[in-house]
Amino acid sequence: MVTVAVAGGTGGFGKTIVQELVKQKRHKVIILSRKASPVKDLDVPVLAADYSNPASLRTLFTDEQVEIVISAIIMASEQSNQAQLNLIEAAAQTSSVERFMPSEFGVNYTPEMLSFHPAAAWWLSAVSALRASNMQFTRVMFGWLTDFLGTPHFPSNLSGFKYVLDFENRRAAIPGDGTDSITFLHSRDVGRYVAALVDEAEDGKEWPEISAFAGDRMTWGEAVKLAEEVTG
Ligand SMILES: NC(=O)c1ccc[n+]([C@@H]2O[C@H](COP(=O)([O-])OP(=O)(O)OC[C@H]3O[C@@H](n4cnc5c(N)ncnc54)[C@H](OP(=O)(O)O)[C@@H]3O)[C@@H](O)[C@H]2O)c1
C-alpha cells in the first residue's frame, strides 16, 4: 500500500483518478482541495491545502506520510500554475514523497508551442521544476477525450466542452484539412492507467518521464463522418 495525495481530486480528472484508485482497494488515498468539504459520492478524506504556502504543504505531506502526489489542478491561470509549482517545491522538500505526477493529461507540450499557445508555459514550468527535483515524475499524455463527444449520454466527471464538433448545433469546425490523425480516450481509462502507474510505483518500477498511450485513433474528417452517421 502507498499513500497517494490527489490535488484537485474534486475536479473532473482528479475525481476520476480517485474513483479508480479507490476501486482497487490497494492504496490509501487523500484529496487535497482549497476547501475541506466532502466530495459527492466519494468516501475519501478531503484535506484543506493552502497552495500559496509551501511550508504548510510540506507539513501536510509529512504528517500524512504521502509517498506519491498526483496533481489534477486545472492549468487555467497563473495562479493555478503557481499552486502546482508550490506543490512540487513542498513535495521535493519532504523525505516521504518520492514521486510526482503533474497535471498534464493531454498532449506533449513543447517549447515550440509557445508562439501559438502561450499557456503551454504552465505545463513546461512544472516539467522544469520536476527535472530539478530529486523526485521521479511522469507526464501522462493520450490526446483528446471522447467524453466531449458523448456528453450528456455517456457518464463522465468532466464538464462538457465543445471542440471541433458541435453536436447540438450540427456544426463542425475542423482545424487543418481534416486528415491529421488524433488519438481519443475516455477519462475513465485515463484513471485506470494512472492507477496502474501507482501500482507500478509500489512494485518499485521506475516511471518514464513520458507515459503516453492511446485508445482510438482517427482523423477529424473521419470523426465528422461518424458524427454525421450517428446524428443522421
Ligand atoms: N486531454 C484532454 O482532452 C483534457 C480535457 C480536460 C482536461 N485536461 C487536463 O486535465 C487536467 C485537469 O483538468 P480538469 O478538467 O479535471 O480540471 P477541473 O475539474 O476544472 O479542476 C480541477 C481542480 O483544480 C482545482 N483548482 C482550480 N483552480 C485552482 C487554483 N487556482 N489553485 C489550486 N487548485 C485549483 C479545483 O479543486 P478545489 O476547488 O477542490 O481546490 C478543481 O476541482 C488539466 O491539466 C487539463 O488541461 C485534458
PDB file of C-alpha atoms and ligand atoms in Angstrom:
ATOM      1  CA  MET A   1       0.000   0.000   0.000  1.00  0.00           C
ATOM      2  CA  VAL A   2       1.220   3.507  -0.799  1.00  0.00           C
ATOM      3  CA  THR A   3      -0.259   6.804   0.349  1.00  0.00           C
ATOM      4  CA  VAL A   4      -1.377   8.934  -2.581  1.00  0.00           C
ATOM      5  CA  ALA A   5      -2.469  12.575  -2.380  1.00  0.00           C
ATOM      6  CA  VAL A   6      -4.555  13.820  -5.309  1.00  0.00           C
ATOM      7  CA  ALA A   7      -4.509  17.619  -5.533  1.00  0.00           C
ATOM      8  CA  GLY A   8      -7.642  18.831  -7.301  1.00  0.00           C
ATOM      9  CA  GLY A   9      -9.220  15.400  -6.673  1.00  0.00           C
ATOM     10  CA  THR A  10     -12.524  17.260  -6.508  1.00  0.00           C
ATOM     11  CA  GLY A  11     -12.480  18.069 -10.241  1.00  0.00           C
ATOM     12  CA  GLY A  12     -13.116  16.199 -13.481  1.00  0.00           C
ATOM     13  CA  PHE A  13      -9.892  14.226 -13.931  1.00  0.00           C
ATOM     14  CA  GLY A  14      -8.976  14.281 -10.241  1.00  0.00           C
ATOM     15  CA  LYS A  15     -12.250  12.692  -9.159  1.00  0.00           C
ATOM     16  CA  THR A  16     -12.000  10.073 -11.907  1.00  0.00           C
ATOM     17  CA  ILE A  17      -8.461   9.150 -10.817  1.00  0.00           C
ATOM     18  CA  VAL A  18      -9.556   8.950  -7.164  1.00  0.00           C
ATOM     19  CA  GLN A  19     -12.509   6.703  -8.096  1.00  0.00           C
ATOM     20  CA  GLU A  20     -10.213   4.287  -9.936  1.00  0.00           C
ATOM     21  CA  LEU A  21      -7.677   4.235  -7.075  1.00  0.00           C
ATOM     22  CA  VAL A  22     -10.447   3.619  -4.524  1.00  0.00           C
ATOM     23  CA  LYS A  23     -11.874   0.770  -6.644  1.00  0.00           C
ATOM     24  CA  GLN A  24      -8.539  -1.047  -6.392  1.00  0.00           C
ATOM     25  CA  LYS A  25      -8.697  -1.062  -2.543  1.00  0.00           C
ATOM     26  CA  ARG A  26      -4.911  -1.239  -2.656  1.00  0.00           C
ATOM     27  CA  HIS A  27      -3.704   2.240  -1.648  1.00  0.00           C
ATOM     28  CA  LYS A  28      -4.512   4.959   0.875  1.00  0.00           C
ATOM     29  CA  VAL A  29      -5.942   7.952  -0.981  1.00  0.00           C
ATOM     30  CA  ILE A  30      -6.441  11.507   0.228  1.00  0.00           C
ATOM     31  CA  ILE A  31      -7.725  14.512  -1.687  1.00  0.00           C
ATOM     32  CA  LEU A  32      -6.200  17.975  -1.398  1.00  0.00           C
ATOM     33  CA  SER A  33      -8.559  20.861  -2.003  1.00  0.00           C
ATOM     34  CA  ARG A  34      -8.687  24.587  -1.338  1.00  0.00           C
ATOM     35  CA  LYS A  35     -11.641  23.837   0.975  1.00  0.00           C
ATOM     36  CA  ALA A  36     -12.037  20.721   3.122  1.00  0.00           C
ATOM     37  CA  SER A  37     -15.591  19.882   2.002  1.00  0.00           C
ATOM     38  CA  PRO A  38     -16.530  16.247   1.261  1.00  0.00           C
ATOM     39  CA  VAL A  39     -16.816  15.245  -2.405  1.00  0.00           C
ATOM     40  CA  LYS A  40     -20.193  13.832  -3.520  1.00  0.00           C
ATOM     41  CA  ASP A  41     -20.251  10.010  -3.810  1.00  0.00           C
ATOM     42  CA  LEU A  42     -16.625   9.684  -2.626  1.00  0.00           C
ATOM     43  CA  ASP A  43     -15.732   8.303   0.788  1.00  0.00           C
ATOM     44  CA  VAL A  44     -12.205   9.745   0.771  1.00  0.00           C
ATOM     45  CA  PRO A  45     -10.729  12.270   3.237  1.00  0.00           C
ATOM     46  CA  VAL A  46     -10.520  15.787   1.825  1.00  0.00           C
ATOM     47  CA  LEU A  47      -7.788  17.927   3.409  1.00  0.00           C
ATOM     48  CA  ALA A  48      -7.600  21.695   3.062  1.00  0.00           C
ATOM     49  CA  ALA A  49      -4.447  22.735   1.205  1.00  0.00           C
ATOM     50  CA  ASP A  50      -3.070  26.256   1.225  1.00  0.00           C
ATOM     51  CA  TYR A  51      -1.332  26.219  -2.139  1.00  0.00           C
ATOM     52  CA  SER A  52       0.161  29.660  -1.516  1.00  0.00           C
ATOM     53  CA  ASN A  53       2.137  28.285   1.435  1.00  0.00           C
ATOM     54  CA  PRO A  54       4.725  25.583   0.545  1.00  0.00           C
ATOM     55  CA  ALA A  55       5.740  25.172   4.223  1.00  0.00           C
ATOM     56  CA  SER A  56       2.179  24.176   5.198  1.00  0.00           C
ATOM     57  CA  LEU A  57       2.008  21.754   2.242  1.00  0.00           C
ATOM     58  CA  ARG A  58       5.295  20.213   3.372  1.00  0.00           C
ATOM     59  CA  THR A  59       3.877  19.693   6.881  1.00  0.00           C
ATOM     60  CA  LEU A  60       0.730  18.132   5.399  1.00  0.00           C
ATOM     61  CA  PHE A  61       2.762  15.664   3.271  1.00  0.00           C
ATOM     62  CA  THR A  62       4.960  14.753   6.229  1.00  0.00           C
ATOM     63  CA  ASP A  63       2.059  14.350   8.690  1.00  0.00           C
ATOM     64  CA  GLU A  64       0.176  12.111   6.237  1.00  0.00           C
ATOM     65  CA  GLN A  65       3.347  10.309   5.104  1.00  0.00           C
ATOM     66  CA  VAL A  66       2.385  10.925   1.476  1.00  0.00           C
ATOM     67  CA  GLU A  67       4.554   8.955  -0.991  1.00  0.00           C
ATOM     68  CA  ILE A  68       3.000   9.915  -4.324  1.00  0.00           C
ATOM     69  CA  VAL A  69       1.462  13.263  -5.275  1.00  0.00           C
ATOM     70  CA  ILE A  70      -0.864  13.419  -8.274  1.00  0.00           C
ATOM     71  CA  SER A  71      -1.768  16.908  -9.402  1.00  0.00           C
ATOM     72  CA  ALA A  72      -5.058  17.272 -11.242  1.00  0.00           C
ATOM     73  CA  ILE A  73      -5.271  21.020 -10.672  1.00  0.00           C
ATOM     74  CA  ILE A  74      -6.723  22.749 -13.713  1.00  0.00           C
ATOM     75  CA  MET A  75      -3.990  24.676 -15.536  1.00  0.00           C
ATOM     76  CA  ALA A  76      -6.064  27.687 -16.435  1.00  0.00           C
ATOM     77  CA  SER A  77      -4.371  30.671 -14.802  1.00  0.00           C
ATOM     78  CA  GLU A  78      -1.061  31.933 -13.480  1.00  0.00           C
ATOM     79  CA  GLN A  79      -2.495  31.307 -10.010  1.00  0.00           C
ATOM     80  CA  SER A  80      -3.127  27.599 -10.606  1.00  0.00           C
ATOM     81  CA  ASN A  81       0.309  27.284 -12.255  1.00  0.00           C
ATOM     82  CA  GLN A  82       1.880  28.774  -9.107  1.00  0.00           C
ATOM     83  CA  ALA A  83      -0.224  26.453  -6.920  1.00  0.00           C
ATOM     84  CA  GLN A  84       1.222  23.427  -8.751  1.00  0.00           C
ATOM     85  CA  LEU A  85       4.775  24.818  -8.587  1.00  0.00           C
ATOM     86  CA  ASN A  86       4.397  25.299  -4.807  1.00  0.00           C
ATOM     87  CA  LEU A  87       3.092  21.741  -4.538  1.00  0.00           C
ATOM     88  CA  ILE A  88       6.188  20.471  -6.374  1.00  0.00           C
ATOM     89  CA  GLU A  89       8.512  22.580  -4.211  1.00  0.00           C
ATOM     90  CA  ALA A  90       6.876  21.318  -0.999  1.00  0.00           C
ATOM     91  CA  ALA A  91       6.847  17.652  -2.106  1.00  0.00           C
ATOM     92  CA  ALA A  92      10.531  17.827  -3.121  1.00  0.00           C
ATOM     93  CA  GLN A  93      11.481  19.051   0.348  1.00  0.00           C
ATOM     94  CA  THR A  94       9.982  16.074   2.202  1.00  0.00           C
ATOM     95  CA  SER A  95      11.596  12.719   2.778  1.00  0.00           C
ATOM     96  CA  SER A  96       8.285  10.876   2.235  1.00  0.00           C
ATOM     97  CA  VAL A  97       7.251  11.988  -1.286  1.00  0.00           C
ATOM     98  CA  GLU A  98       9.168  10.005  -3.888  1.00  0.00           C
ATOM     99  CA  ARG A  99       7.054  10.515  -6.995  1.00  0.00           C
ATOM    100  CA  PHE A 100       5.016  13.298  -8.562  1.00  0.00           C
ATOM    101  CA  MET A 101       2.542  13.244 -11.440  1.00  0.00           C
ATOM    102  CA  PRO A 102       1.953  16.785 -12.759  1.00  0.00           C
ATOM    103  CA  SER A 103      -1.388  17.913 -14.162  1.00  0.00           C
ATOM    104  CA  GLU A 104      -0.916  17.050 -17.840  1.00  0.00           C
ATOM    105  CA  PHE A 105      -3.499  14.593 -19.179  1.00  0.00           C
ATOM    106  CA  GLY A 106      -3.310  15.922 -22.710  1.00  0.00           C
ATOM    107  CA  VAL A 107      -0.630  16.310 -25.330  1.00  0.00           C
ATOM    108  CA  ASN A 108       3.135  16.688 -25.311  1.00  0.00           C
ATOM    109  CA  TYR A 109       3.580  20.383 -24.570  1.00  0.00           C
ATOM    110  CA  THR A 110       6.885  21.537 -26.075  1.00  0.00           C
ATOM    111  CA  PRO A 111       8.713  24.932 -26.177  1.00  0.00           C
ATOM    112  CA  GLU A 112       7.895  25.134 -29.932  1.00  0.00           C
ATOM    113  CA  MET A 113       4.213  25.532 -29.000  1.00  0.00           C
ATOM    114  CA  LEU A 114       4.756  28.719 -27.005  1.00  0.00           C
ATOM    115  CA  SER A 115       4.458  31.018 -30.036  1.00  0.00           C
ATOM    116  CA  PHE A 116       0.856  29.960 -30.734  1.00  0.00           C
ATOM    117  CA  HIS A 117      -0.125  28.556 -27.313  1.00  0.00           C
ATOM    118  CA  PRO A 118       1.478  30.721 -24.593  1.00  0.00           C
ATOM    119  CA  ALA A 119      -0.311  28.771 -21.823  1.00  0.00           C
ATOM    120  CA  ALA A 120       1.953  25.800 -22.664  1.00  0.00           C
ATOM    121  CA  ALA A 121       4.423  27.628 -20.391  1.00  0.00           C
ATOM    122  CA  TRP A 122       2.430  26.391 -17.359  1.00  0.00           C
ATOM    123  CA  TRP A 123       2.930  22.727 -18.229  1.00  0.00           C
ATOM    124  CA  LEU A 124       6.566  23.317 -19.181  1.00  0.00           C
ATOM    125  CA  SER A 125       7.365  25.178 -15.941  1.00  0.00           C
ATOM    126  CA  ALA A 126       6.184  22.160 -13.935  1.00  0.00           C
ATOM    127  CA  VAL A 127       8.412  19.871 -16.014  1.00  0.00           C
ATOM    128  CA  SER A 128      11.450  22.121 -15.375  1.00  0.00           C
ATOM    129  CA  ALA A 129      10.756  22.163 -11.623  1.00  0.00           C
ATOM    130  CA  LEU A 130      10.377  18.376 -11.558  1.00  0.00           C
ATOM    131  CA  ARG A 131      13.570  17.804 -13.555  1.00  0.00           C
ATOM    132  CA  ALA A 132      15.395  19.934 -10.973  1.00  0.00           C
ATOM    133  CA  SER A 133      13.945  17.901  -8.078  1.00  0.00           C
ATOM    134  CA  ASN A 134      15.052  14.501  -6.844  1.00  0.00           C
ATOM    135  CA  MET A 135      11.562  13.020  -7.310  1.00  0.00           C
ATOM    136  CA  GLN A 136      10.570  10.598 -10.032  1.00  0.00           C
ATOM    137  CA  PHE A 137       7.841  12.009 -12.212  1.00  0.00           C
ATOM    138  CA  THR A 138       5.832  11.052 -15.246  1.00  0.00           C
ATOM    139  CA  ARG A 139       3.762  13.121 -17.670  1.00  0.00           C
ATOM    140  CA  VAL A 140       0.578  11.321 -18.666  1.00  0.00           C
ATOM    141  CA  MET A 141      -0.499  12.095 -22.228  1.00  0.00           C
ATOM    142  CA  PHE A 142      -3.006  10.469 -24.529  1.00  0.00           C
ATOM    143  CA  GLY A 143      -4.547  13.099 -26.814  1.00  0.00           C
ATOM    144  CA  TRP A 144      -8.192  14.100 -26.798  1.00  0.00           C
ATOM    145  CA  LEU A 145     -11.087  12.951 -24.620  1.00  0.00           C
ATOM    146  CA  THR A 146     -14.023  11.015 -26.047  1.00  0.00           C
ATOM    147  CA  ASP A 147     -16.009  12.348 -23.048  1.00  0.00           C
ATOM    148  CA  PHE A 148     -16.636  15.553 -25.004  1.00  0.00           C
ATOM    149  CA  LEU A 149     -18.187  13.623 -27.891  1.00  0.00           C
ATOM    150  CA  GLY A 150     -20.717  11.706 -25.798  1.00  0.00           C
ATOM    151  CA  THR A 151     -21.956  14.038 -23.063  1.00  0.00           C
ATOM    152  CA  PRO A 152     -24.578  14.052 -21.626  1.00  0.00           C
ATOM    153  CA  HIS A 153     -25.368  10.478 -22.821  1.00  0.00           C
ATOM    154  CA  PHE A 154     -22.147   8.917 -21.581  1.00  0.00           C
ATOM    155  CA  PRO A 155     -21.152   9.194 -17.883  1.00  0.00           C
ATOM    156  CA  SER A 156     -18.178  11.471 -17.178  1.00  0.00           C
ATOM    157  CA  ASN A 157     -16.950  13.714 -14.349  1.00  0.00           C
ATOM    158  CA  LEU A 158     -15.623  16.192 -16.923  1.00  0.00           C
ATOM    159  CA  SER A 159     -17.711  19.242 -17.759  1.00  0.00           C
ATOM    160  CA  GLY A 160     -18.911  19.365 -21.370  1.00  0.00           C
ATOM    161  CA  PHE A 161     -16.630  21.167 -23.802  1.00  0.00           C
ATOM    162  CA  LYS A 162     -17.231  21.858 -27.479  1.00  0.00           C
ATOM    163  CA  TYR A 163     -14.207  21.495 -29.712  1.00  0.00           C
ATOM    164  CA  VAL A 164     -14.321  20.743 -33.453  1.00  0.00           C
ATOM    165  CA  LEU A 165     -17.706  19.000 -33.178  1.00  0.00           C
ATOM    166  CA  ASP A 166     -20.825  20.820 -32.004  1.00  0.00           C
ATOM    167  CA  PHE A 167     -23.494  18.122 -31.867  1.00  0.00           C
ATOM    168  CA  GLU A 168     -26.180  20.428 -30.512  1.00  0.00           C
ATOM    169  CA  ASN A 169     -25.986  22.811 -33.461  1.00  0.00           C
ATOM    170  CA  ARG A 170     -24.953  20.166 -36.031  1.00  0.00           C
ATOM    171  CA  ARG A 171     -21.765  22.001 -36.924  1.00  0.00           C
ATOM    172  CA  ALA A 172     -18.099  21.132 -37.280  1.00  0.00           C
ATOM    173  CA  ALA A 173     -15.054  23.411 -37.473  1.00  0.00           C
ATOM    174  CA  ILE A 174     -12.049  21.319 -38.394  1.00  0.00           C
ATOM    175  CA  PRO A 175      -8.506  22.539 -37.748  1.00  0.00           C
ATOM    176  CA  GLY A 176      -6.400  21.895 -40.868  1.00  0.00           C
ATOM    177  CA  ASP A 177      -7.820  19.818 -43.716  1.00  0.00           C
ATOM    178  CA  GLY A 178      -9.234  17.023 -41.563  1.00  0.00           C
ATOM    179  CA  THR A 179      -6.566  14.460 -42.442  1.00  0.00           C
ATOM    180  CA  ASP A 180      -4.473  14.843 -39.275  1.00  0.00           C
ATOM    181  CA  SER A 181      -4.612  11.831 -37.009  1.00  0.00           C
ATOM    182  CA  ILE A 182      -5.977  12.328 -33.466  1.00  0.00           C
ATOM    183  CA  THR A 183      -5.951   9.894 -30.565  1.00  0.00           C
ATOM    184  CA  PHE A 184      -9.001   9.630 -28.318  1.00  0.00           C
ATOM    185  CA  LEU A 185      -9.623   8.105 -24.920  1.00  0.00           C
ATOM    186  CA  HIS A 186     -12.295   8.202 -22.212  1.00  0.00           C
ATOM    187  CA  SER A 187     -11.264   9.808 -18.896  1.00  0.00           C
ATOM    188  CA  ARG A 188     -12.156   6.603 -17.011  1.00  0.00           C
ATOM    189  CA  ASP A 189      -9.438   4.752 -18.958  1.00  0.00           C
ATOM    190  CA  VAL A 190      -7.002   7.543 -18.094  1.00  0.00           C
ATOM    191  CA  GLY A 191      -7.964   6.981 -14.440  1.00  0.00           C
ATOM    192  CA  ARG A 192      -7.280   3.250 -14.783  1.00  0.00           C
ATOM    193  CA  TYR A 193      -3.936   3.939 -16.417  1.00  0.00           C
ATOM    194  CA  VAL A 194      -2.917   6.340 -13.632  1.00  0.00           C
ATOM    195  CA  ALA A 195      -3.958   3.754 -11.021  1.00  0.00           C
ATOM    196  CA  ALA A 196      -1.774   1.175 -12.824  1.00  0.00           C
ATOM    197  CA  LEU A 197       1.173   3.610 -12.685  1.00  0.00           C
ATOM    198  CA  VAL A 198       0.667   3.861  -8.907  1.00  0.00           C
ATOM    199  CA  ASP A 199       0.735   0.044  -8.692  1.00  0.00           C
ATOM    200  CA  GLU A 200       3.974   0.016 -10.679  1.00  0.00           C
ATOM    201  CA  ALA A 201       5.451   2.532  -8.254  1.00  0.00           C
ATOM    202  CA  GLU A 202       4.558   0.256  -5.355  1.00  0.00           C
ATOM    203  CA  ASP A 203       6.236  -2.608  -7.203  1.00  0.00           C
ATOM    204  CA  GLY A 204       9.391  -0.476  -7.471  1.00  0.00           C
ATOM    205  CA  LYS A 205       9.174   0.041 -11.242  1.00  0.00           C
ATOM    206  CA  GLU A 206      10.713   3.270 -12.450  1.00  0.00           C
ATOM    207  CA  TRP A 207       8.380   5.805 -14.076  1.00  0.00           C
ATOM    208  CA  PRO A 208       9.432   7.069 -17.521  1.00  0.00           C
ATOM    209  CA  GLU A 209       9.359  10.866 -17.951  1.00  0.00           C
ATOM    210  CA  ILE A 210       6.562  10.448 -20.500  1.00  0.00           C
ATOM    211  CA  SER A 211       3.733   7.940 -20.122  1.00  0.00           C
ATOM    212  CA  ALA A 212       1.931   8.172 -23.440  1.00  0.00           C
ATOM    213  CA  PHE A 213      -0.844   5.891 -24.581  1.00  0.00           C
ATOM    214  CA  ALA A 214      -3.845   5.957 -26.862  1.00  0.00           C
ATOM    215  CA  GLY A 215      -7.243   4.370 -27.339  1.00  0.00           C
ATOM    216  CA  ASP A 216      -8.861   5.118 -30.693  1.00  0.00           C
ATOM    217  CA  ARG A 217      -7.015   6.844 -33.492  1.00  0.00           C
ATOM    218  CA  MET A 218      -8.836   8.585 -36.335  1.00  0.00           C
ATOM    219  CA  THR A 219      -8.725  11.788 -38.363  1.00  0.00           C
ATOM    220  CA  TRP A 220     -11.052  14.719 -37.646  1.00  0.00           C
ATOM    221  CA  GLY A 221     -12.536  14.080 -41.094  1.00  0.00           C
ATOM    222  CA  GLU A 222     -13.447  10.521 -40.043  1.00  0.00           C
ATOM    223  CA  ALA A 223     -14.779  11.789 -36.712  1.00  0.00           C
ATOM    224  CA  VAL A 224     -17.097  14.227 -38.539  1.00  0.00           C
ATOM    225  CA  LYS A 225     -18.307  11.424 -40.845  1.00  0.00           C
ATOM    226  CA  LEU A 226     -19.042   9.237 -37.813  1.00  0.00           C
ATOM    227  CA  ALA A 227     -20.870  12.121 -36.118  1.00  0.00           C
ATOM    228  CA  GLU A 228     -22.995  12.597 -39.250  1.00  0.00           C
ATOM    229  CA  GLU A 229     -23.895   8.891 -39.293  1.00  0.00           C
ATOM    230  CA  VAL A 230     -24.761   8.868 -35.570  1.00  0.00           C
ATOM    231  CA  THR A 231     -26.872  12.026 -35.650  1.00  0.00           C
ATOM    232  CA  GLY A 232     -28.419  11.318 -39.027  1.00  0.00           C
TER     233      GLY A 232
HETATM  234  N1  LIG B   1      -6.818  15.926 -22.973  1.00  0.00           N
HETATM  235  C1  LIG B   1      -7.998  16.453 -22.741  1.00  0.00           C
HETATM  236  O1  LIG B   1      -8.903  16.349 -23.595  1.00  0.00           O
HETATM  237  C2  LIG B   1      -8.267  17.154 -21.442  1.00  0.00           C
HETATM  238  C3  LIG B   1      -9.567  17.551 -21.130  1.00  0.00           C
HETATM  239  C4  LIG B   1      -9.822  18.190 -19.929  1.00  0.00           C
HETATM  240  C5  LIG B   1      -8.777  18.460 -19.031  1.00  0.00           C
HETATM  241  N2  LIG B   1      -7.498  18.079 -19.350  1.00  0.00           N
HETATM  242  C6  LIG B   1      -6.401  18.358 -18.416  1.00  0.00           C
HETATM  243  O2  LIG B   1      -6.660  17.695 -17.166  1.00  0.00           O
HETATM  244  C7  LIG B   1      -6.228  18.499 -16.057  1.00  0.00           C
HETATM  245  C8  LIG B   1      -7.389  18.687 -15.084  1.00  0.00           C
HETATM  246  O3  LIG B   1      -8.492  19.244 -15.762  1.00  0.00           O
HETATM  247  P1  LIG B   1      -9.998  19.149 -15.192  1.00  0.00           P
HETATM  248  O4  LIG B   1     -10.919  19.488 -16.319  1.00  0.00           O
HETATM  249  O5  LIG B   1     -10.167  17.856 -14.481  1.00  0.00           O
HETATM  250  O6  LIG B   1      -9.998  20.360 -14.139  1.00  0.00           O
HETATM  251  P2  LIG B   1     -11.189  20.995 -13.279  1.00  0.00           P
HETATM  252  O7  LIG B   1     -12.198  19.968 -12.934  1.00  0.00           O
HETATM  253  O8  LIG B   1     -11.683  22.246 -13.956  1.00  0.00           O
HETATM  254  O9  LIG B   1     -10.391  21.486 -11.968  1.00  0.00           O
HETATM  255  C9  LIG B   1      -9.685  20.571 -11.166  1.00  0.00           C
HETATM  256  C10 LIG B   1      -9.467  21.144  -9.793  1.00  0.00           C
HETATM  257  O10 LIG B   1      -8.492  22.205  -9.807  1.00  0.00           O
HETATM  258  C11 LIG B   1      -8.602  22.885  -8.572  1.00  0.00           C
HETATM  259  N3  LIG B   1      -8.280  24.311  -8.800  1.00  0.00           N
HETATM  260  C12 LIG B   1      -8.886  25.185  -9.616  1.00  0.00           C
HETATM  261  N4  LIG B   1      -8.259  26.400  -9.568  1.00  0.00           N
HETATM  262  C13 LIG B   1      -7.229  26.243  -8.691  1.00  0.00           C
HETATM  263  C14 LIG B   1      -6.222  27.139  -8.212  1.00  0.00           C
HETATM  264  N5  LIG B   1      -6.144  28.414  -8.603  1.00  0.00           N
HETATM  265  N6  LIG B   1      -5.329  26.649  -7.312  1.00  0.00           N
HETATM  266  C15 LIG B   1      -5.395  25.359  -6.913  1.00  0.00           C
HETATM  267  N7  LIG B   1      -6.344  24.480  -7.326  1.00  0.00           N
HETATM  268  C16 LIG B   1      -7.238  24.925  -8.210  1.00  0.00           C
HETATM  269  C17 LIG B   1     -10.063  22.702  -8.081  1.00  0.00           C
HETATM  270  O11 LIG B   1     -10.008  21.984  -6.845  1.00  0.00           O
HETATM  271  P3  LIG B   1     -10.504  22.612  -5.438  1.00  0.00           P
HETATM  272  O12 LIG B   1     -11.591  23.610  -5.757  1.00  0.00           O
HETATM  273  O13 LIG B   1     -11.000  21.423  -4.712  1.00  0.00           O
HETATM  274  O14 LIG B   1      -9.314  23.224  -4.821  1.00  0.00           O
HETATM  275  C18 LIG B   1     -10.681  21.823  -9.162  1.00  0.00           C
HETATM  276  O15 LIG B   1     -11.584  20.864  -8.682  1.00  0.00           O
HETATM  277  C19 LIG B   1      -5.683  19.800 -16.681  1.00  0.00           C
HETATM  278  O16 LIG B   1      -4.282  19.745 -16.753  1.00  0.00           O
HETATM  279  C20 LIG B   1      -6.315  19.836 -18.066  1.00  0.00           C
HETATM  280  O17 LIG B   1      -5.517  20.503 -19.026  1.00  0.00           O
HETATM  281  C21 LIG B   1      -7.233  17.422 -20.527  1.00  0.00           C
END
